[in-house]
Amino acid sequence: MFVLGPAGSGKSLFVKNFSAYLIDEGYRVRLVNLDPGVLDPGYEPDFDIRSLFTVEGIMREKKLGPNGAILEAMSRLANIDLPEFMDADYILFDTPGQLEPFLFRDTGKIIVGKYVDACCLFLGDLPALRGNLTSFFLYALAAHYTLGADTIAILNKVDLLSDEEVNEIREILRSPEVLLGKKPSNVKEEMDIELLKTLRQFFPPRRVPLISAKTGENFSEVLTILYEIKCVCGDLT
Ligand SMILES: Nc1nc2c(ncn2[C@@H]2O[C@H](COP(=O)(O)OP(=O)(O)OP(=O)(O)O)[C@@H](O)[C@H]2O)c(=O)[nH]1
Ligand SMILES: [Mg+2]
């Protein structure tokens, strides 16, 4: 599982707490940190890109800025063998918040392609997203297309919302027209509704878990979706 998402969406905390959940469920889990810039991911990785190179090291060596150094780190990673962990039921890959190498370059696809059964969990910071659900799903779709792997869109930090706000989000996912509470009055609003309707085909509402990486809320939904997409007999609707 490649855990992707914008900076601060909760990838590292998700890797930490979802792995603990999977272990509790009886699975053998391995953790891989692919973020060369992180100081402390908050968990003990079984493989850590920082054992090979760090953002700081590359910045010095190549005289690059932090973004350039992350791109360079990912290119290097694409050219080396990564551990296979044949003994694991699940391998969780934590990734940098800088999405370029995964969404706009070949490197992400090459890295993900090293694993036959790879899938992508695309996390969004729900309280920060609010009115930007459309762009979140577009990015998740870009991950799906670019990486060529099953992608689950996940809305994180649900613990920071009130029950009322959570219900509103669920309602919008079910019926995008609710987004406006009225008929669209301009092209942007029309586009939002049409896009959300289309995106629903790729990310059906019941397949968009609203989770908390902090409390573990709705982790079971993520596991259920994983069963479905990885089981040939699964219900893909
Ligand atoms: N309340 C709450 N806070 C969360 C949740 N998930 C993550 N956080 C907090 O959000 C901040 C960012 O979390 P990280 O796990 O570091 O996010 P990240 O996506 O790995 O960030 P980058 O690696 O910098 O891109 C931290 O302060 C986390 O404690 C959540 O579900 N609920
Ligand atoms: Mg992180």
PDB file of C-alpha atoms and ligand atoms in Angstrom:
ATOM      1  CA  MET A   1       0.000   0.000   0.000  1.00  0.00           C
ATOM      2  CA  PHE A   2       1.524   3.258  -1.098  1.00  0.00           C
ATOM      3  CA  VAL A   3       0.175   5.975   1.167  1.00  0.00           C
ATOM      4  CA  LEU A   4       0.078   9.198  -0.832  1.00  0.00           C
ATOM      5  CA  GLY A   5      -1.378  12.604  -0.218  1.00  0.00           C
ATOM      6  CA  PRO A   6      -0.563  16.283   0.074  1.00  0.00           C
ATOM      7  CA  ALA A   7       1.738  17.601   2.792  1.00  0.00           C
ATOM      8  CA  GLY A   8       0.323  17.183   6.268  1.00  0.00           C
ATOM      9  CA  SER A   9      -2.622  15.014   5.224  1.00  0.00           C
ATOM     10  CA  GLY A  10      -1.655  12.435   7.848  1.00  0.00           C
ATOM     11  CA  LYS A  11       0.271   9.826   5.839  1.00  0.00           C
ATOM     12  CA  SER A  12       2.900   9.076   8.472  1.00  0.00           C
ATOM     13  CA  LEU A  13       0.408   8.907  11.345  1.00  0.00           C
ATOM     14  CA  PHE A  14      -1.803   6.674   9.204  1.00  0.00           C
ATOM     15  CA  VAL A  15       1.114   4.321   8.480  1.00  0.00           C
ATOM     16  CA  LYS A  16       1.893   4.174  12.187  1.00  0.00           C
ATOM     17  CA  ASN A  17      -1.636   3.552  13.461  1.00  0.00           C
ATOM     18  CA  PHE A  18      -3.063   1.559  10.562  1.00  0.00           C
ATOM     19  CA  SER A  19      -0.126  -0.843  10.784  1.00  0.00           C
ATOM     20  CA  ALA A  20      -0.886  -1.342  14.491  1.00  0.00           C
ATOM     21  CA  TYR A  21      -4.522  -2.001  13.577  1.00  0.00           C
ATOM     22  CA  LEU A  22      -3.515  -4.577  10.926  1.00  0.00           C
ATOM     23  CA  ILE A  23      -1.188  -6.302  13.392  1.00  0.00           C
ATOM     24  CA  ASP A  24      -4.054  -6.469  15.913  1.00  0.00           C
ATOM     25  CA  GLU A  25      -6.140  -8.079  13.175  1.00  0.00           C
ATOM     26  CA  GLY A  26      -3.475 -10.783  12.880  1.00  0.00           C
ATOM     27  CA  TYR A  27      -1.598  -9.663   9.780  1.00  0.00           C
ATOM     28  CA  ARG A  28       2.143  -9.555   9.270  1.00  0.00           C
ATOM     29  CA  VAL A  29       3.023  -5.998   8.369  1.00  0.00           C
ATOM     30  CA  ARG A  30       6.183  -4.264   7.190  1.00  0.00           C
ATOM     31  CA  LEU A  31       6.752  -0.532   7.109  1.00  0.00           C
ATOM     32  CA  VAL A  32       8.792   1.375   4.565  1.00  0.00           C
ATOM     33  CA  ASN A  33       9.663   5.043   4.840  1.00  0.00           C
ATOM     34  CA  LEU A  34      10.160   6.617   1.414  1.00  0.00           C
ATOM     35  CA  ASP A  35      10.261  10.188   2.727  1.00  0.00           C
ATOM     36  CA  PRO A  36      13.922  11.249   2.570  1.00  0.00           C
ATOM     37  CA  GLY A  37      13.149  14.574   4.271  1.00  0.00           C
ATOM     38  CA  VAL A  38      11.349  13.437   7.412  1.00  0.00           C
ATOM     39  CA  LEU A  39      13.116  13.919  10.749  1.00  0.00           C
ATOM     40  CA  ASP A  40      11.042  11.390  12.679  1.00  0.00           C
ATOM     41  CA  PRO A  41       8.246   9.470  10.937  1.00  0.00           C
ATOM     42  CA  GLY A  42       6.851   8.420  14.335  1.00  0.00           C
ATOM     43  CA  TYR A  43       7.304   4.675  13.779  1.00  0.00           C
ATOM     44  CA  GLU A  44      10.167   2.227  13.344  1.00  0.00           C
ATOM     45  CA  PRO A  45      10.469   1.454   9.595  1.00  0.00           C
ATOM     46  CA  ASP A  46      11.696  -1.953   8.396  1.00  0.00           C
ATOM     47  CA  PHE A  47      13.292  -0.137   5.498  1.00  0.00           C
ATOM     48  CA  ASP A  48      14.129   3.541   5.466  1.00  0.00           C
ATOM     49  CA  ILE A  49      15.165   5.542   2.405  1.00  0.00           C
ATOM     50  CA  ARG A  50      17.197   7.721   4.786  1.00  0.00           C
ATOM     51  CA  SER A  51      19.618   4.814   5.227  1.00  0.00           C
ATOM     52  CA  LEU A  52      20.564   5.476   1.565  1.00  0.00           C
ATOM     53  CA  PHE A  53      20.198   9.231   1.249  1.00  0.00           C
ATOM     54  CA  THR A  54      18.498  12.215   2.809  1.00  0.00           C
ATOM     55  CA  VAL A  55      17.129  15.468   1.427  1.00  0.00           C
ATOM     56  CA  GLU A  56      19.733  17.388   3.358  1.00  0.00           C
ATOM     57  CA  GLY A  57      22.587  15.270   1.974  1.00  0.00           C
ATOM     58  CA  ILE A  58      21.383  15.613  -1.613  1.00  0.00           C
ATOM     59  CA  MET A  59      20.863  19.369  -1.203  1.00  0.00           C
ATOM     60  CA  ARG A  60      24.504  19.724  -0.172  1.00  0.00           C
ATOM     61  CA  GLU A  61      25.866  17.275  -2.709  1.00  0.00           C
ATOM     62  CA  LYS A  62      23.940  18.589  -5.721  1.00  0.00           C
ATOM     63  CA  LYS A  63      23.345  22.173  -4.592  1.00  0.00           C
ATOM     64  CA  LEU A  64      19.597  21.721  -4.939  1.00  0.00           C
ATOM     65  CA  GLY A  65      16.649  23.125  -3.040  1.00  0.00           C
ATOM     66  CA  PRO A  66      14.460  20.784  -0.945  1.00  0.00           C
ATOM     67  CA  ASN A  67      11.983  20.070  -3.752  1.00  0.00           C
ATOM     68  CA  GLY A  68      14.711  19.296  -6.269  1.00  0.00           C
ATOM     69  CA  ALA A  69      16.379  17.061  -3.693  1.00  0.00           C
ATOM     70  CA  ILE A  70      13.184  15.035  -3.211  1.00  0.00           C
ATOM     71  CA  LEU A  71      12.870  14.559  -6.973  1.00  0.00           C
ATOM     72  CA  GLU A  72      16.500  13.459  -7.134  1.00  0.00           C
ATOM     73  CA  ALA A  73      15.980  11.060  -4.210  1.00  0.00           C
ATOM     74  CA  MET A  74      12.983   9.466  -5.927  1.00  0.00           C
ATOM     75  CA  SER A  75      14.892   9.098  -9.218  1.00  0.00           C
ATOM     76  CA  ARG A  76      17.658   7.330  -7.346  1.00  0.00           C
ATOM     77  CA  LEU A  77      15.122   5.110  -5.604  1.00  0.00           C
ATOM     78  CA  ALA A  78      13.567   4.145  -8.942  1.00  0.00           C
ATOM     79  CA  ASN A  79      16.942   2.769 -10.014  1.00  0.00           C
ATOM     80  CA  ILE A  80      17.615   0.459  -7.093  1.00  0.00           C
ATOM     81  CA  ASP A  81      16.140  -2.809  -5.823  1.00  0.00           C
ATOM     82  CA  LEU A  82      13.771  -2.341  -2.942  1.00  0.00           C
ATOM     83  CA  PRO A  83      13.216  -5.036  -0.309  1.00  0.00           C
ATOM     84  CA  GLU A  84      10.457  -7.505  -1.191  1.00  0.00           C
ATOM     85  CA  PHE A  85       9.434  -8.628   2.302  1.00  0.00           C
ATOM     86  CA  MET A  86       8.029 -11.960   1.140  1.00  0.00           C
ATOM     87  CA  ASP A  87       6.956 -12.726   4.718  1.00  0.00           C
ATOM     88  CA  ALA A  88       4.544  -9.779   4.907  1.00  0.00           C
ATOM     89  CA  ASP A  89       0.778  -9.746   4.294  1.00  0.00           C
ATOM     90  CA  TYR A  90       0.872  -5.978   3.923  1.00  0.00           C
ATOM     91  CA  ILE A  91       3.677  -3.528   3.251  1.00  0.00           C
ATOM     92  CA  LEU A  92       2.875   0.092   4.002  1.00  0.00           C
ATOM     93  CA  PHE A  93       4.914   2.710   2.163  1.00  0.00           C
ATOM     94  CA  ASP A  94       5.018   6.197   3.607  1.00  0.00           C
ATOM     95  CA  THR A  95       5.764   8.845   0.968  1.00  0.00           C
ATOM     96  CA  PRO A  96       6.774  12.518   0.910  1.00  0.00           C
ATOM     97  CA  GLY A  97       4.056  15.179   0.839  1.00  0.00           C
ATOM     98  CA  GLN A  98       5.652  16.473  -2.309  1.00  0.00           C
ATOM     99  CA  LEU A  99       3.502  14.712  -4.888  1.00  0.00           C
ATOM    100  CA  GLU A 100       5.463  15.507  -8.074  1.00  0.00           C
ATOM    101  CA  PRO A 101       7.524  12.314  -8.271  1.00  0.00           C
ATOM    102  CA  PHE A 102       4.373  10.191  -7.966  1.00  0.00           C
ATOM    103  CA  LEU A 103       1.865  12.237  -9.943  1.00  0.00           C
ATOM    104  CA  PHE A 104       3.845  14.095 -12.570  1.00  0.00           C
ATOM    105  CA  ARG A 105       6.911  11.964 -13.233  1.00  0.00           C
ATOM    106  CA  ASP A 106       7.700   8.393 -14.201  1.00  0.00           C
ATOM    107  CA  THR A 107       9.575   7.710 -11.000  1.00  0.00           C
ATOM    108  CA  GLY A 108       6.495   6.969  -8.890  1.00  0.00           C
ATOM    109  CA  LYS A 109       5.166   4.502 -11.433  1.00  0.00           C
ATOM    110  CA  ILE A 110       8.537   2.751 -11.582  1.00  0.00           C
ATOM    111  CA  ILE A 111       8.713   2.494  -7.788  1.00  0.00           C
ATOM    112  CA  VAL A 112       5.108   1.311  -7.428  1.00  0.00           C
ATOM    113  CA  GLY A 113       5.593  -1.066 -10.384  1.00  0.00           C
ATOM    114  CA  LYS A 114       8.255  -2.953  -8.432  1.00  0.00           C
ATOM    115  CA  TYR A 115       5.392  -4.517  -6.425  1.00  0.00           C
ATOM    116  CA  VAL A 116       2.911  -6.788  -8.224  1.00  0.00           C
ATOM    117  CA  ASP A 117      -0.033  -6.260  -5.901  1.00  0.00           C
ATOM    118  CA  ALA A 118       0.489  -2.569  -5.230  1.00  0.00           C
ATOM    119  CA  CYS A 119      -2.352  -0.223  -4.502  1.00  0.00           C
ATOM    120  CA  CYS A 120      -2.500   3.407  -3.564  1.00  0.00           C
ATOM    121  CA  LEU A 121      -4.243   5.011  -0.605  1.00  0.00           C
ATOM    122  CA  PHE A 122      -4.687   8.693  -1.371  1.00  0.00           C
ATOM    123  CA  LEU A 123      -5.246  10.714   1.788  1.00  0.00           C
ATOM    124  CA  GLY A 124      -6.859  14.127   2.066  1.00  0.00           C
ATOM    125  CA  ASP A 125      -6.980  16.432   5.067  1.00  0.00           C
ATOM    126  CA  LEU A 126     -10.755  16.721   5.385  1.00  0.00           C
ATOM    127  CA  PRO A 127     -10.979  19.844   7.601  1.00  0.00           C
ATOM    128  CA  ALA A 128      -8.478  21.648   5.340  1.00  0.00           C
ATOM    129  CA  LEU A 129     -10.256  20.562   2.152  1.00  0.00           C
ATOM    130  CA  ARG A 130     -13.785  21.723   2.920  1.00  0.00           C
ATOM    131  CA  GLY A 131     -14.941  23.259  -0.385  1.00  0.00           C
ATOM    132  CA  ASN A 132     -12.122  21.648  -2.369  1.00  0.00           C
ATOM    133  CA  LEU A 133     -13.390  18.097  -2.535  1.00  0.00           C
ATOM    134  CA  THR A 134     -13.318  18.228  -6.335  1.00  0.00           C
ATOM    135  CA  SER A 135      -9.602  18.940  -6.555  1.00  0.00           C
ATOM    136  CA  PHE A 136      -8.935  16.230  -3.957  1.00  0.00           C
ATOM    137  CA  PHE A 137     -10.684  13.642  -6.123  1.00  0.00           C
ATOM    138  CA  LEU A 138      -8.954  14.938  -9.257  1.00  0.00           C
ATOM    139  CA  TYR A 139      -5.586  14.427  -7.587  1.00  0.00           C
ATOM    140  CA  ALA A 140      -6.626  10.958  -6.428  1.00  0.00           C
ATOM    141  CA  LEU A 141      -7.667  10.190  -9.991  1.00  0.00           C
ATOM    142  CA  ALA A 142      -4.313  11.486 -11.270  1.00  0.00           C
ATOM    143  CA  ALA A 143      -2.623   9.043  -8.880  1.00  0.00           C
ATOM    144  CA  HIS A 144      -4.795   6.209 -10.187  1.00  0.00           C
ATOM    145  CA  TYR A 145      -3.956   7.009 -13.815  1.00  0.00           C
ATOM    146  CA  THR A 146      -0.299   7.855 -13.366  1.00  0.00           C
ATOM    147  CA  LEU A 147       0.594   4.938 -11.139  1.00  0.00           C
ATOM    148  CA  GLY A 148      -1.658   2.413 -12.855  1.00  0.00           C
ATOM    149  CA  ALA A 149      -2.643   0.980  -9.474  1.00  0.00           C
ATOM    150  CA  ASP A 150      -5.974   0.622  -7.699  1.00  0.00           C
ATOM    151  CA  THR A 151      -6.469   3.798  -5.735  1.00  0.00           C
ATOM    152  CA  ILE A 152      -8.617   4.369  -2.681  1.00  0.00           C
ATOM    153  CA  ALA A 153      -9.496   7.980  -1.871  1.00  0.00           C
ATOM    154  CA  ILE A 154      -9.547   8.449   1.894  1.00  0.00           C
ATOM    155  CA  LEU A 155     -10.659  11.534   3.798  1.00  0.00           C
ATOM    156  CA  ASN A 156      -8.668  11.859   7.005  1.00  0.00           C
ATOM    157  CA  LYS A 157      -8.925  13.770  10.300  1.00  0.00           C
ATOM    158  CA  VAL A 158     -12.643  13.151  10.658  1.00  0.00           C
ATOM    159  CA  ASP A 159     -12.201  13.455  14.435  1.00  0.00           C
ATOM    160  CA  LEU A 160     -11.780  17.214  13.966  1.00  0.00           C
ATOM    161  CA  LEU A 161     -15.269  17.629  12.501  1.00  0.00           C
ATOM    162  CA  SER A 162     -18.617  17.755  14.297  1.00  0.00           C
ATOM    163  CA  ASP A 163     -21.214  15.050  13.583  1.00  0.00           C
ATOM    164  CA  GLU A 164     -23.155  17.646  11.636  1.00  0.00           C
ATOM    165  CA  GLU A 165     -20.162  18.456   9.409  1.00  0.00           C
ATOM    166  CA  VAL A 166     -19.461  14.760   8.832  1.00  0.00           C
ATOM    167  CA  ASN A 167     -23.060  14.164   7.780  1.00  0.00           C
ATOM    168  CA  GLU A 168     -22.846  17.099   5.396  1.00  0.00           C
ATOM    169  CA  ILE A 169     -19.712  15.649   3.738  1.00  0.00           C
ATOM    170  CA  ARG A 170     -21.380  12.223   3.418  1.00  0.00           C
ATOM    171  CA  GLU A 171     -24.385  13.914   1.848  1.00  0.00           C
ATOM    172  CA  ILE A 172     -22.182  15.768  -0.677  1.00  0.00           C
ATOM    173  CA  LEU A 173     -20.441  12.507  -1.599  1.00  0.00           C
ATOM    174  CA  ARG A 174     -23.808  10.825  -2.124  1.00  0.00           C
ATOM    175  CA  SER A 175     -25.327  13.728  -4.014  1.00  0.00           C
ATOM    176  CA  PRO A 176     -22.964  16.464  -5.305  1.00  0.00           C
ATOM    177  CA  GLU A 177     -25.865  18.892  -5.873  1.00  0.00           C
ATOM    178  CA  VAL A 178     -25.960  19.329  -2.083  1.00  0.00           C
ATOM    179  CA  LEU A 179     -22.617  21.098  -2.432  1.00  0.00           C
ATOM    180  CA  LEU A 180     -24.390  24.244  -3.450  1.00  0.00           C
ATOM    181  CA  GLY A 181     -27.755  23.843  -1.791  1.00  0.00           C
ATOM    182  CA  LYS A 182     -29.190  25.501  -4.860  1.00  0.00           C
ATOM    183  CA  LYS A 183     -29.098  25.277  -8.635  1.00  0.00           C
ATOM    184  CA  PRO A 184     -25.680  26.132 -10.131  1.00  0.00           C
ATOM    185  CA  SER A 185     -25.526  29.820 -10.961  1.00  0.00           C
ATOM    186  CA  ASN A 186     -22.284  29.955 -12.925  1.00  0.00           C
ATOM    187  CA  VAL A 187     -19.976  27.794 -15.016  1.00  0.00           C
ATOM    188  CA  LYS A 188     -17.637  27.006 -12.115  1.00  0.00           C
ATOM    189  CA  GLU A 189     -20.522  25.688 -10.004  1.00  0.00           C
ATOM    190  CA  GLU A 190     -21.877  23.653 -12.900  1.00  0.00           C
ATOM    191  CA  MET A 191     -18.425  22.234 -13.514  1.00  0.00           C
ATOM    192  CA  ASP A 192     -18.014  21.324  -9.836  1.00  0.00           C
ATOM    193  CA  ILE A 193     -21.232  19.348  -9.840  1.00  0.00           C
ATOM    194  CA  GLU A 194     -20.549  17.628 -13.153  1.00  0.00           C
ATOM    195  CA  LEU A 195     -16.989  16.770 -12.130  1.00  0.00           C
ATOM    196  CA  LEU A 196     -18.075  15.356  -8.777  1.00  0.00           C
ATOM    197  CA  LYS A 197     -20.741  13.281 -10.495  1.00  0.00           C
ATOM    198  CA  THR A 198     -18.133  11.885 -12.910  1.00  0.00           C
ATOM    199  CA  LEU A 199     -15.543  11.343 -10.203  1.00  0.00           C
ATOM    200  CA  ARG A 200     -18.133   9.320  -8.271  1.00  0.00           C
ATOM    201  CA  GLN A 201     -17.737   6.620 -10.921  1.00  0.00           C
ATOM    202  CA  PHE A 202     -14.109   6.201  -9.931  1.00  0.00           C
ATOM    203  CA  PHE A 203     -14.610   6.810  -6.233  1.00  0.00           C
ATOM    204  CA  PRO A 204     -18.103   5.621  -5.279  1.00  0.00           C
ATOM    205  CA  PRO A 205     -19.295   7.236  -2.025  1.00  0.00           C
ATOM    206  CA  ARG A 206     -19.302   3.999  -0.057  1.00  0.00           C
ATOM    207  CA  ARG A 207     -15.695   3.534  -1.123  1.00  0.00           C
ATOM    208  CA  VAL A 208     -14.512   6.841   0.296  1.00  0.00           C
ATOM    209  CA  PRO A 209     -13.864   6.158   3.966  1.00  0.00           C
ATOM    210  CA  LEU A 210     -13.920   9.093   6.351  1.00  0.00           C
ATOM    211  CA  ILE A 211     -11.241   8.110   8.831  1.00  0.00           C
ATOM    212  CA  SER A 212      -9.105   9.377  11.649  1.00  0.00           C
ATOM    213  CA  ALA A 213      -5.479   8.329  11.500  1.00  0.00           C
ATOM    214  CA  LYS A 214      -5.294   9.621  15.063  1.00  0.00           C
ATOM    215  CA  THR A 215      -8.137   7.654  16.700  1.00  0.00           C
ATOM    216  CA  GLY A 216      -8.404   4.768  14.242  1.00  0.00           C
ATOM    217  CA  GLU A 217     -12.016   5.612  13.436  1.00  0.00           C
ATOM    218  CA  ASN A 218     -13.252   3.679  10.378  1.00  0.00           C
ATOM    219  CA  PHE A 219      -9.976   1.825   9.786  1.00  0.00           C
ATOM    220  CA  SER A 220     -12.160  -1.266   9.312  1.00  0.00           C
ATOM    221  CA  GLU A 221     -13.727   0.382   6.234  1.00  0.00           C
ATOM    222  CA  VAL A 222     -10.286   0.772   4.646  1.00  0.00           C
ATOM    223  CA  LEU A 223      -9.558  -2.914   5.285  1.00  0.00           C
ATOM    224  CA  THR A 224     -12.898  -3.959   3.784  1.00  0.00           C
ATOM    225  CA  ILE A 225     -12.192  -1.961   0.609  1.00  0.00           C
ATOM    226  CA  LEU A 226      -8.725  -3.495   0.411  1.00  0.00           C
ATOM    227  CA  TYR A 227     -10.302  -6.975   0.558  1.00  0.00           C
ATOM    228  CA  GLU A 228     -12.696  -6.012  -2.198  1.00  0.00           C
ATOM    229  CA  ILE A 229     -10.173  -4.557  -4.622  1.00  0.00           C
ATOM    230  CA  LYS A 230      -7.652  -7.322  -4.085  1.00  0.00           C
ATOM    231  CA  CYS A 231     -10.157 -10.173  -4.291  1.00  0.00           C
ATOM    232  CA  VAL A 232     -11.129 -11.204  -7.844  1.00  0.00           C
ATOM    233  CA  CYS A 233     -14.581 -12.112  -6.578  1.00  0.00           C
ATOM    234  CA  GLY A 234     -14.951  -8.703  -4.911  1.00  0.00           C
ATOM    235  CA  ASP A 235     -17.822  -6.368  -5.604  1.00  0.00           C
ATOM    236  CA  LEU A 236     -16.304  -3.511  -7.571  1.00  0.00           C
ATOM    237  CA  THR A 237     -19.416  -1.381  -7.894  1.00  0.00           C
TER     238      THR A 237
HETATM  239  N1  LIG B   1      -6.629  15.359  14.739  1.00  0.00           N
HETATM  240  C1  LIG B   1      -5.963  14.652  13.846  1.00  0.00           C
HETATM  241  N2  LIG B   1      -4.705  14.989  13.524  1.00  0.00           N
HETATM  242  C2  LIG B   1      -4.066  14.233  12.604  1.00  0.00           C
HETATM  243  C3  LIG B   1      -4.672  13.133  11.976  1.00  0.00           C
HETATM  244  N3  LIG B   1      -3.785  12.606  11.096  1.00  0.00           N
HETATM  245  C4  LIG B   1      -2.673  13.349  11.197  1.00  0.00           C
HETATM  246  N4  LIG B   1      -2.834  14.331  12.103  1.00  0.00           N
HETATM  247  C5  LIG B   1      -1.864  15.379  12.493  1.00  0.00           C
HETATM  248  O1  LIG B   1      -1.562  16.124  11.326  1.00  0.00           O
HETATM  249  C6  LIG B   1      -0.180  16.476  11.313  1.00  0.00           C
HETATM  250  C7  LIG B   1       0.479  15.930  10.071  1.00  0.00           C
HETATM  251  O2  LIG B   1       0.467  14.523  10.155  1.00  0.00           O
HETATM  252  P1  LIG B   1       1.565  13.647   9.420  1.00  0.00           P
HETATM  253  O3  LIG B   1       1.242  12.215   9.680  1.00  0.00           O
HETATM  254  O4  LIG B   1       2.922  14.102   9.750  1.00  0.00           O
HETATM  255  O5  LIG B   1       1.232  14.048   7.921  1.00  0.00           O
HETATM  256  P2  LIG B   1       2.051  13.672   6.628  1.00  0.00           P
HETATM  257  O6  LIG B   1       1.058  13.556   5.520  1.00  0.00           O
HETATM  258  O7  LIG B   1       2.916  12.490   6.881  1.00  0.00           O
HETATM  259  O8  LIG B   1       2.947  14.995   6.414  1.00  0.00           O
HETATM  260  P3  LIG B   1       4.206  15.163   5.409  1.00  0.00           P
HETATM  261  O9  LIG B   1       5.029  13.917   5.506  1.00  0.00           O
HETATM  262  O10 LIG B   1       4.887  16.386   5.907  1.00  0.00           O
HETATM  263  O11 LIG B   1       3.610  15.344   4.050  1.00  0.00           O
HETATM  264  C8  LIG B   1       0.399  15.914  12.612  1.00  0.00           C
HETATM  265  O12 LIG B   1       0.360  16.920  13.583  1.00  0.00           O
HETATM  266  C9  LIG B   1      -0.557  14.790  12.958  1.00  0.00           C
HETATM  267  O13 LIG B   1      -0.598  14.500  14.355  1.00  0.00           O
HETATM  268  C10 LIG B   1      -6.020  12.804  12.332  1.00  0.00           C
HETATM  269  O14 LIG B   1      -6.640  11.860  11.839  1.00  0.00           O
HETATM  270  N5  LIG B   1      -6.606  13.603  13.263  1.00  0.00           N
HETATM  271 MG    MG B   2       4.976  12.189   6.605  1.00  0.00          MG
END
